[in-house]
Tab-separated table of C-alpha atoms and ligand atoms in Angstrom:
chain	number	residue	atom	x	y	z
A	1	UNK	CA	66.929	-96.856	198.083
A	2	UNK	CA	65.604	-97.604	194.705
A	3	UNK	CA	67.977	-96.812	192.133
A	4	UNK	CA	67.710	-93.861	189.880
A	5	UNK	CA	67.543	-94.603	186.010
A	6	UNK	CA	68.307	-91.550	184.029
A	7	UNK	CA	69.903	-93.229	181.010
A	8	UNK	CA	66.907	-93.597	178.869
A	9	UNK	CA	68.427	-92.392	175.649
A	10	UNK	CA	70.592	-95.594	175.873
A	11	UNK	CA	67.611	-97.832	176.477
A	12	UNK	CA	64.496	-98.015	178.053
A	13	UNK	CA	62.827	-100.402	180.595
A	14	UNK	CA	60.056	-102.642	178.654
A	15	UNK	CA	56.672	-101.458	179.865
A	16	UNK	CA	54.668	-103.945	181.789
A	17	UNK	CA	51.939	-103.670	179.197
A	18	UNK	CA	54.190	-104.320	176.244
A	19	UNK	CA	55.708	-107.592	178.001
A	20	UNK	CA	51.964	-108.819	178.523
A	21	UNK	CA	51.160	-108.064	174.759
A	22	UNK	CA	54.438	-110.192	173.748
A	23	UNK	CA	53.971	-113.064	176.065
A	24	UNK	CA	51.237	-115.063	174.081
A	25	UNK	CA	53.584	-115.042	170.927
A	26	UNK	CA	56.010	-116.803	172.520
A	27	UNK	CA	53.536	-119.799	173.924
A	28	UNK	CA	50.234	-120.089	172.456
A	29	UNK	CA	50.506	-118.066	169.353
A	30	UNK	CA	54.248	-119.593	168.357
A	31	UNK	CA	53.137	-120.009	164.813
A	32	UNK	CA	55.041	-118.831	161.635
A	33	UNK	CA	53.145	-116.066	160.048
A	34	UNK	CA	53.672	-117.398	156.746
A	35	UNK	CA	51.898	-120.796	157.339
A	36	UNK	CA	48.611	-121.611	155.919
A	37	UNK	CA	47.130	-123.290	158.937
A	38	UNK	CA	45.459	-121.479	162.083
A	39	UNK	CA	48.569	-121.096	164.034
A	40	UNK	CA	49.789	-118.737	161.442
A	41	UNK	CA	46.772	-117.004	160.441
A	42	UNK	CA	46.599	-116.029	164.417
A	43	UNK	CA	49.797	-114.535	164.228
A	44	UNK	CA	49.279	-112.728	161.014
A	45	UNK	CA	46.194	-111.184	162.941
A	46	UNK	CA	48.927	-109.779	165.647
A	47	UNK	CA	51.208	-108.146	163.143
A	48	UNK	CA	48.564	-106.513	161.429
A	49	UNK	CA	47.407	-104.829	164.738
A	50	UNK	CA	50.838	-103.868	165.375
A	51	UNK	CA	51.523	-102.311	162.045
A	52	UNK	CA	48.186	-100.227	162.599
A	53	UNK	CA	49.687	-99.089	165.773
A	54	UNK	CA	53.133	-97.946	164.617
A	55	UNK	CA	51.420	-96.469	161.482
A	56	UNK	CA	49.344	-94.469	163.727
A	57	UNK	CA	52.308	-92.940	165.763
A	58	UNK	CA	54.063	-92.263	162.761
A	59	UNK	CA	50.863	-90.617	160.778
A	60	UNK	CA	52.217	-93.045	157.673
A	61	UNK	CA	49.467	-92.896	155.119
A	62	UNK	CA	49.946	-96.679	154.130
A	63	UNK	CA	50.617	-99.632	156.250
A	64	UNK	CA	53.295	-101.232	153.792
A	65	UNK	CA	55.381	-98.022	154.130
A	66	UNK	CA	56.490	-99.807	157.322
A	67	UNK	CA	59.475	-102.419	157.088
A	68	UNK	CA	60.263	-104.240	160.048
A	69	UNK	CA	64.120	-104.559	161.199
A	70	UNK	CA	66.546	-105.749	163.803
A	71	UNK	CA	66.637	-102.357	164.865
A	72	UNK	CA	67.820	-98.766	164.595
A	73	UNK	CA	71.256	-99.557	163.384
A	74	UNK	CA	69.898	-102.027	160.898
A	75	UNK	CA	67.058	-99.576	159.444
A	76	UNK	CA	70.182	-96.996	158.997
A	77	UNK	CA	72.240	-99.288	157.316
A	78	UNK	CA	69.188	-100.566	154.836
A	79	UNK	CA	68.432	-97.005	154.134
A	80	UNK	CA	71.818	-95.617	152.888
A	81	UNK	CA	72.626	-98.920	151.336
A	82	UNK	CA	69.868	-99.072	149.564
A	83	UNK	CA	69.959	-95.484	148.272
A	84	UNK	CA	73.516	-96.317	146.854
A	85	UNK	CA	72.132	-98.915	144.748
A	86	UNK	CA	68.979	-97.570	143.344
A	87	UNK	CA	70.086	-93.904	142.681
A	88	UNK	CA	71.290	-94.468	139.181
A	89	UNK	CA	75.085	-94.380	139.892
A	90	UNK	CA	74.947	-91.469	142.306
A	91	UNK	CA	77.485	-91.982	145.006
A	92	UNK	CA	77.286	-89.215	147.328
A	93	UNK	CA	76.121	-89.011	150.954
A	94	UNK	CA	75.268	-85.974	152.912
A	95	UNK	CA	75.255	-86.423	156.329
A	96	UNK	CA	76.268	-84.567	159.658
A	97	UNK	CA	79.397	-84.759	161.938
A	98	UNK	CA	76.936	-85.338	164.861
A	99	UNK	CA	75.339	-88.803	163.719
A	100	UNK	CA	74.857	-91.922	165.810
A	101	UNK	CA	77.909	-94.308	164.927
A	102	UNK	CA	75.178	-96.382	162.923
A	103	UNK	CA	75.508	-94.089	160.189
A	104	UNK	CA	79.253	-92.634	160.768
A	105	UNK	CA	80.588	-96.048	161.033
A	106	UNK	CA	78.941	-97.258	157.689
A	107	UNK	CA	79.850	-93.861	155.885
A	108	UNK	CA	83.471	-94.236	157.006
A	109	UNK	CA	83.260	-97.724	155.506
A	110	UNK	CA	81.550	-96.777	152.297
A	111	UNK	CA	84.435	-94.044	151.823
A	112	UNK	CA	86.982	-96.864	152.225
A	113	UNK	CA	85.552	-99.761	150.052
A	114	UNK	CA	83.025	-98.250	147.785
A	115	UNK	CA	84.551	-95.091	146.875
A	116	UNK	CA	81.599	-93.315	148.118
A	117	UNK	CA	81.809	-89.535	148.769
A	118	UNK	CA	80.601	-88.400	151.999
A	119	UNK	CA	80.100	-84.606	153.120
A	120	UNK	CA	80.222	-84.112	156.815
A	121	UNK	CA	77.983	-81.117	157.758
A	122	UNK	CA	78.973	-79.508	160.733
A	123	UNK	CA	77.084	-77.821	163.616
A	124	UNK	CA	77.240	-74.456	165.646
A	125	UNK	CA	78.048	-74.184	169.328
A	126	UNK	CA	74.580	-75.135	170.161
A	127	UNK	CA	74.440	-78.329	167.615
A	128	UNK	CA	72.426	-76.759	164.905
A	129	UNK	CA	72.962	-77.819	161.494
A	130	UNK	CA	74.903	-75.810	159.047
A	131	UNK	CA	72.185	-75.327	156.497
A	132	UNK	CA	74.222	-73.298	154.121
A	133	UNK	CA	76.901	-76.022	153.866
A	134	UNK	CA	74.120	-78.668	153.697
A	135	UNK	CA	72.711	-76.935	150.690
A	136	UNK	CA	76.124	-76.430	148.945
A	137	UNK	CA	76.867	-80.108	149.652
A	138	UNK	CA	74.002	-81.313	147.681
A	139	UNK	CA	74.369	-82.047	144.228
A	140	UNK	CA	73.795	-84.034	140.966
A	141	UNK	CA	75.990	-87.011	142.688
A	142	UNK	CA	74.043	-87.046	145.639
A	143	UNK	CA	72.217	-90.156	146.235
A	144	UNK	CA	71.021	-89.738	149.600
A	145	UNK	CA	70.889	-87.020	152.412
A	146	UNK	CA	70.957	-88.539	155.941
A	147	UNK	CA	70.185	-86.163	158.922
A	148	UNK	CA	68.957	-87.395	162.573
A	149	UNK	CA	65.882	-86.020	163.630
A	150	UNK	CA	66.874	-85.494	167.307
A	151	UNK	CA	70.564	-86.090	168.588
A	152	UNK	CA	71.153	-88.941	171.329
A	153	UNK	CA	73.682	-86.996	173.462
A	154	UNK	CA	72.085	-83.419	173.589
A	155	UNK	CA	68.421	-83.858	172.335
A	156	UNK	CA	68.878	-80.965	169.843
A	157	UNK	CA	66.223	-81.359	167.084
A	158	UNK	CA	67.133	-80.847	163.077
A	159	UNK	CA	64.397	-79.117	160.796
A	160	UNK	CA	64.100	-82.383	158.901
A	161	UNK	CA	61.123	-81.330	156.780
A	162	UNK	CA	63.595	-78.601	155.243
A	163	UNK	CA	66.253	-80.565	154.878
A	164	UNK	CA	64.229	-83.041	153.103
A	165	UNK	CA	62.890	-80.355	150.574
A	166	UNK	CA	66.429	-79.341	149.894
A	167	UNK	CA	67.385	-82.905	149.198
A	168	UNK	CA	64.627	-83.286	146.763
A	169	UNK	CA	65.518	-80.198	144.887
A	170	UNK	CA	68.938	-81.933	144.164
A	171	UNK	CA	67.171	-85.116	143.153
A	172	UNK	CA	68.346	-86.795	146.077
A	173	UNK	CA	66.470	-89.251	148.758
A	174	UNK	CA	66.204	-87.963	152.114
A	175	UNK	CA	66.477	-90.427	155.297
A	176	UNK	CA	66.360	-89.379	158.738
A	177	UNK	CA	67.567	-91.651	161.808
A	178	UNK	CA	64.504	-90.809	164.248
A	179	UNK	CA	65.111	-93.293	166.642
A	180	UNK	CA	65.306	-90.504	169.526
A	181	UNK	CA	62.401	-88.625	168.057
A	182	UNK	CA	59.805	-91.287	167.637
A	183	UNK	CA	57.630	-91.597	170.850
A	184	UNK	CA	59.114	-88.364	172.245
A	185	UNK	CA	57.899	-85.446	170.096
A	186	UNK	CA	55.243	-85.613	167.451
A	187	UNK	CA	55.651	-87.147	164.188
A	188	UNK	CA	53.328	-86.848	161.164
A	189	UNK	CA	54.623	-88.349	157.903
A	190	UNK	CA	51.610	-88.118	155.890
A	191	UNK	CA	52.252	-84.938	153.366
A	192	UNK	CA	55.868	-84.952	154.525
A	193	UNK	CA	58.753	-84.982	152.077
A	194	UNK	CA	60.680	-87.589	154.053
A	195	UNK	CA	61.538	-90.680	152.159
A	196	UNK	CA	62.695	-93.108	154.817
A	197	UNK	CA	62.863	-92.839	158.659
A	198	UNK	CA	64.505	-95.217	161.284
A	199	UNK	CA	63.123	-96.060	164.559
A	200	UNK	CA	63.910	-98.525	167.362
A	201	UNK	CA	61.708	-100.260	169.896
A	202	UNK	CA	63.889	-100.489	172.622
A	203	UNK	CA	64.237	-96.367	173.111
A	204	UNK	CA	60.485	-96.242	173.311
A	205	UNK	CA	59.893	-98.771	176.196
A	206	UNK	CA	59.836	-101.740	173.490
A	207	UNK	CA	62.119	-104.734	173.072
A	208	UNK	CA	65.635	-104.691	171.985
A	209	UNK	CA	66.310	-105.937	168.590
A	210	UNK	CA	63.305	-104.833	166.865
A	211	UNK	CA	63.017	-101.799	164.792
A	212	UNK	CA	61.531	-100.138	161.665
A	213	UNK	CA	62.285	-98.507	158.460
A	214	UNK	CA	59.610	-96.209	157.088
A	215	UNK	CA	60.074	-95.915	153.348
A	216	UNK	CA	57.512	-93.669	151.732
A	217	UNK	CA	55.273	-95.325	149.199
A	218	UNK	CA	56.942	-94.995	145.469
A	219	UNK	CA	60.622	-94.993	146.924
A	220	UNK	CA	62.518	-98.012	145.730
A	221	UNK	CA	64.198	-100.108	148.442
A	222	UNK	CA	66.824	-102.845	147.735
A	223	UNK	CA	66.905	-105.134	150.738
A	224	UNK	CA	69.861	-105.721	152.968
A	225	UNK	CA	69.027	-109.122	153.803
A	226	UNK	CA	67.569	-111.435	151.064
A	227	UNK	CA	65.576	-114.762	151.555
A	228	UNK	CA	62.094	-115.401	151.875
A	229	UNK	CA	59.000	-113.336	151.006
A	230	UNK	CA	58.380	-111.580	154.401
A	231	UNK	CA	57.806	-107.957	154.552
A	232	UNK	CA	57.070	-107.943	150.676
A	233	UNK	CA	60.595	-109.190	149.905
A	234	UNK	CA	62.206	-106.056	151.505
A	235	UNK	CA	63.430	-107.771	154.644
A	236	UNK	CA	63.843	-111.470	154.558
A	237	UNK	CA	63.531	-113.890	157.443
A	238	UNK	CA	60.656	-115.004	159.646
A	239	UNK	CA	58.956	-112.398	161.223
A	240	UNK	CA	60.020	-111.719	164.915
A	241	UNK	CA	56.402	-111.935	165.957
A	242	UNK	CA	56.641	-111.010	169.604
A	243	UNK	CA	58.959	-108.374	168.985
A	244	UNK	CA	56.772	-106.737	166.313
A	245	UNK	CA	53.715	-107.105	168.769
A	246	UNK	CA	55.769	-105.488	171.526
A	247	UNK	CA	56.814	-102.290	169.125
A	248	UNK	CA	53.170	-102.046	168.065
A	249	UNK	CA	52.172	-101.953	171.917
A	250	UNK	CA	54.929	-99.596	172.603
A	251	UNK	CA	53.931	-97.100	169.907
A	252	UNK	CA	50.432	-97.300	171.097
A	253	UNK	CA	51.596	-96.468	174.619
A	254	UNK	CA	53.953	-93.716	173.435
A	255	UNK	CA	51.169	-92.070	171.602
A	256	UNK	CA	48.965	-92.209	174.831
A	257	UNK	CA	51.894	-90.690	177.005
A	258	UNK	CA	53.178	-88.302	174.450
A	259	UNK	CA	51.286	-85.346	176.382
A	260	UNK	CA	53.049	-86.255	179.753
A	261	UNK	CA	56.608	-86.566	177.713
A	262	UNK	CA	56.117	-82.813	176.819
A	263	UNK	CA	54.723	-81.420	180.076
A	264	UNK	CA	55.701	-83.465	183.380
A	265	UNK	CA	58.839	-84.956	181.965
A	266	UNK	CA	59.948	-81.623	180.486
A	267	UNK	CA	59.490	-80.321	183.763
A	268	UNK	CA	61.448	-83.029	185.417
A	269	UNK	CA	64.373	-82.449	183.155
A	270	UNK	CA	64.224	-78.385	183.397
A	271	UNK	CA	63.945	-78.819	187.149
A	272	UNK	CA	67.158	-81.196	187.199
A	273	UNK	CA	69.001	-79.048	184.996
A	274	UNK	CA	68.449	-75.590	186.572
A	275	UNK	CA	69.137	-76.901	190.015
A	276	UNK	CA	72.526	-78.380	189.111
A	277	UNK	CA	73.425	-75.019	187.273
A	278	UNK	CA	72.369	-72.899	190.463
A	279	UNK	CA	74.067	-75.479	193.018
A	280	UNK	CA	77.200	-76.042	190.813
A	281	UNK	CA	79.719	-73.232	189.805
A	282	UNK	CA	81.122	-73.883	186.231
A	283	UNK	CA	78.464	-76.134	185.178
A	284	UNK	CA	76.887	-75.337	181.463
A	285	UNK	CA	73.962	-76.866	179.876
A	286	UNK	CA	74.913	-77.960	176.004
A	287	UNK	CA	72.728	-78.205	172.987
A	288	UNK	CA	69.750	-76.126	171.663
A	289	UNK	CA	67.733	-75.312	174.737
A	290	UNK	CA	65.225	-73.628	172.418
A	291	UNK	CA	64.879	-76.796	170.348
A	292	UNK	CA	65.502	-80.078	171.778
A	293	UNK	CA	63.966	-83.222	173.218
A	294	UNK	CA	61.727	-82.707	176.300
A	295	UNK	CA	63.692	-85.804	177.997
A	296	UNK	CA	67.272	-85.221	177.522
A	297	UNK	CA	69.666	-82.708	179.600
A	298	UNK	CA	73.331	-82.631	178.720
A	299	UNK	CA	75.450	-80.501	181.155
A	300	UNK	CA	79.185	-79.922	181.354
A	301	UNK	CA	81.081	-79.708	184.499
A	302	UNK	CA	84.173	-77.926	183.688
A	303	UNK	CA	87.580	-79.282	184.728
A	304	UNK	CA	86.860	-83.097	185.877
A	305	UNK	CA	86.078	-86.242	183.834
A	306	UNK	CA	82.754	-87.365	182.933
A	307	UNK	CA	83.866	-91.042	183.601
A	308	UNK	CA	84.510	-90.375	187.284
A	309	UNK	CA	81.302	-88.570	187.721
A	310	UNK	CA	79.501	-91.307	186.364
A	311	UNK	CA	81.420	-93.985	188.722
A	312	UNK	CA	80.450	-91.884	191.887
A	313	UNK	CA	76.889	-91.560	190.618
A	314	UNK	CA	76.480	-95.064	190.079
A	315	UNK	CA	77.675	-95.628	193.956
A	316	UNK	CA	75.195	-93.205	194.988
A	317	UNK	CA	72.626	-95.727	192.930
A	318	UNK	CA	72.214	-92.874	189.931
A	319	UNK	CA	72.438	-94.125	186.470
A	320	UNK	CA	73.532	-91.370	183.376
A	321	UNK	CA	75.803	-91.291	180.748
A	322	UNK	CA	78.806	-89.286	179.633
A	323	UNK	CA	77.244	-89.363	176.017
A	324	UNK	CA	76.834	-91.974	173.754
A	325	UNK	CA	77.509	-95.928	174.995
A	326	UNK	CA	79.646	-96.111	172.223
A	327	UNK	CA	81.796	-93.228	173.181
A	328	UNK	CA	82.151	-94.100	176.691
A	329	UNK	CA	85.325	-96.265	177.838
A	330	UNK	CA	87.307	-94.339	175.599
A	331	UNK	CA	89.234	-91.056	176.976
A	332	UNK	CA	88.185	-89.000	173.837
A	333	UNK	CA	84.985	-86.541	174.633
A	334	UNK	CA	82.163	-87.017	172.662
A	335	UNK	CA	82.326	-86.927	169.069
A	336	UNK	CA	79.081	-84.529	169.143
A	337	UNK	CA	80.530	-82.058	171.865
A	338	UNK	CA	83.550	-81.872	169.928
A	339	UNK	CA	81.735	-81.033	166.780
A	340	UNK	CA	80.020	-78.444	168.685
A	341	UNK	CA	83.551	-76.973	169.739
A	342	UNK	CA	82.755	-77.376	173.692
A	343	UNK	CA	86.298	-76.823	174.764
A	344	UNK	CA	88.013	-79.868	176.169
A	345	UNK	CA	87.932	-78.727	179.735
A	346	UNK	CA	84.158	-78.804	179.652
A	347	UNK	CA	83.388	-81.645	177.035
A	348	UNK	CA	85.466	-83.875	179.089
A	349	UNK	CA	82.961	-83.407	182.066
A	350	UNK	CA	79.572	-83.672	180.245
A	351	UNK	CA	77.186	-85.810	181.486
A	352	UNK	CA	73.772	-86.902	180.012
A	353	UNK	CA	70.734	-87.245	181.744
A	354	UNK	CA	67.786	-88.902	179.804
A	355	UNK	CA	64.441	-89.064	181.436
A	356	UNK	CA	61.559	-91.286	180.713
A	357	UNK	CA	57.895	-91.230	181.815
A	358	UNK	CA	58.931	-93.640	184.557
A	359	UNK	CA	61.063	-90.923	186.314
A	360	UNK	CA	59.454	-88.989	189.159
A	361	UNK	CA	60.267	-85.681	191.367
A	362	UNK	CA	61.959	-87.828	193.914
A	363	UNK	CA	64.739	-88.719	191.053
A	364	UNK	CA	65.518	-85.186	190.805
A	365	UNK	CA	65.809	-84.500	194.174
A	366	UNK	CA	68.359	-87.416	194.594
A	367	UNK	CA	70.753	-86.105	191.961
A	368	UNK	CA	70.185	-82.556	193.179
A	369	UNK	CA	71.206	-83.738	196.593
A	370	UNK	CA	74.377	-86.166	195.699
A	371	UNK	CA	75.572	-84.189	192.713
A	372	UNK	CA	77.388	-81.254	194.557
A	373	UNK	CA	79.117	-83.010	196.634
A	374	UNK	CA	80.404	-85.353	193.705
A	375	UNK	CA	81.784	-82.671	191.988
A	376	UNK	CA	83.542	-80.542	194.733
A	377	UNK	CA	85.104	-83.952	195.469
A	378	UNK	CA	86.361	-84.432	192.059
A	379	UNK	CA	87.540	-80.880	191.561
A	380	UNK	CA	89.354	-81.086	194.924
A	381	UNK	CA	91.585	-83.763	192.981
A	382	UNK	CA	91.469	-81.758	189.627
A	383	UNK	CA	94.961	-80.712	188.709
A	384	UNK	CA	93.106	-78.210	186.160
A	385	UNK	CA	91.003	-76.727	189.129
A	386	UNK	CA	92.394	-73.780	191.255
A	387	UNK	CA	89.317	-73.044	193.245
A	388	UNK	CA	85.932	-71.044	192.346
A	389	UNK	CA	87.794	-67.835	191.287
A	390	UNK	CA	88.671	-69.983	188.208
A	391	UNK	CA	87.601	-67.674	185.247
A	392	UNK	CA	85.553	-69.478	182.591
A	393	UNK	CA	86.595	-70.847	179.439
A	394	UNK	CA	85.877	-68.796	176.243
A	395	UNK	CA	82.719	-71.112	175.993
A	396	UNK	CA	79.861	-69.147	176.045
A	397	UNK	CA	77.003	-71.304	178.097
A	398	UNK	CA	73.898	-71.763	176.079
A	399	UNK	CA	71.876	-71.440	179.260
A	400	UNK	CA	71.495	-68.154	181.119
B	1	PLP	C1	70.016	-96.131	169.948
B	1	PLP	C2	70.207	-95.455	168.665
B	1	PLP	C3	70.249	-96.144	167.294
B	1	PLP	C4	70.593	-97.367	167.228
B	1	PLP	O1	69.652	-98.378	167.654
B	1	PLP	P1	69.620	-99.978	167.963
B	1	PLP	O2	68.368	-100.382	167.806
B	1	PLP	O3	70.190	-99.920	169.208
B	1	PLP	O4	70.261	-100.485	166.713
B	1	PLP	C5	70.811	-95.330	166.125
B	1	PLP	N1	70.274	-93.978	166.237
B	1	PLP	C6	70.238	-93.585	167.248
B	1	PLP	C7	70.146	-91.743	167.142
B	1	PLP	C8	70.126	-94.084	168.519
B	1	PLP	O5	69.961	-93.255	169.811
């Protein structure tokens, strides 16, 4: 049987059409875009096409608002570090407790080494930001507010336009880690207040190791990497031409498939989620079911360990995740579910199923077929499980 891949928020398969677009840039079109000769010029043309494709997906008004980077992590680091230098001595950062480690680890390091003050804004049980606390944390010392567009573990979407406007009222810059949002939901940066936005190729069927930082025209950027004049001096180093061309092609495909993502893929996700909750007792959907990515389901199975579920799923040829790849391997439940105050008995058994346009009805059927058996088997061995009569924890499920 074909394996079932439901871990697309960790990474996606590079689309065959993206690979085809990239291949010539390893062979015939291997030139350095900065060179004067024909080899360089050919590559330059490819890079310009890619830039227009990405610009179109983002609704960016100017093509030079896009700076290519080595991925989402580098984009996030560039945005925050730059703001601390360009914002006239302001040394405070406002972010959330549920950001990706690309933001959280950097912030922890800045607190330790640069005397930056970081305000971590909490979320409610559905993972929605505490807007009041966010507003209060902003002030004359805030250099930048950085709030993700959509959460990688639960899919919960944040009101980034509102948050950007509030940051501006305090004279701060606004950055959003949109790595999970780009390609899945409509983004239109024309007329937006967002100053900077991070994205990554491998989360939208493009290659790994390539990403971009959108920087609104007029926003100053202090480069993270210094050297040559590539990217108008904002990110030095010979362009990753195959990667950039691949990212452009992936952006064009994402735009084409956006409708599918928000109809067929969403239906698959909903069918899986509803099927699991119907077939398995003490299973609860976490996240903001009214406002989340169409491809992400996060279901907590109470009284068992997520890692054990994943191992048995893997044996059955099904790939899922217990949250962010960076949390798996540790025995602590995900920082996102802890921030949402999901009780330990449930948070430990949380599984993220993340879909892509490559998934099918058959994939959903397979999971629904094997999951009840896996959960029953593990609960039988769980010291915390004392049968179906066990009363639920005080946790109110977000899904009826
Ligand atoms: C994957 C991910 C990143 C990191 O992107 P890389 O390209 O892997 O460095 C950052 N933020 C979020 C929300 C992600 O899901």
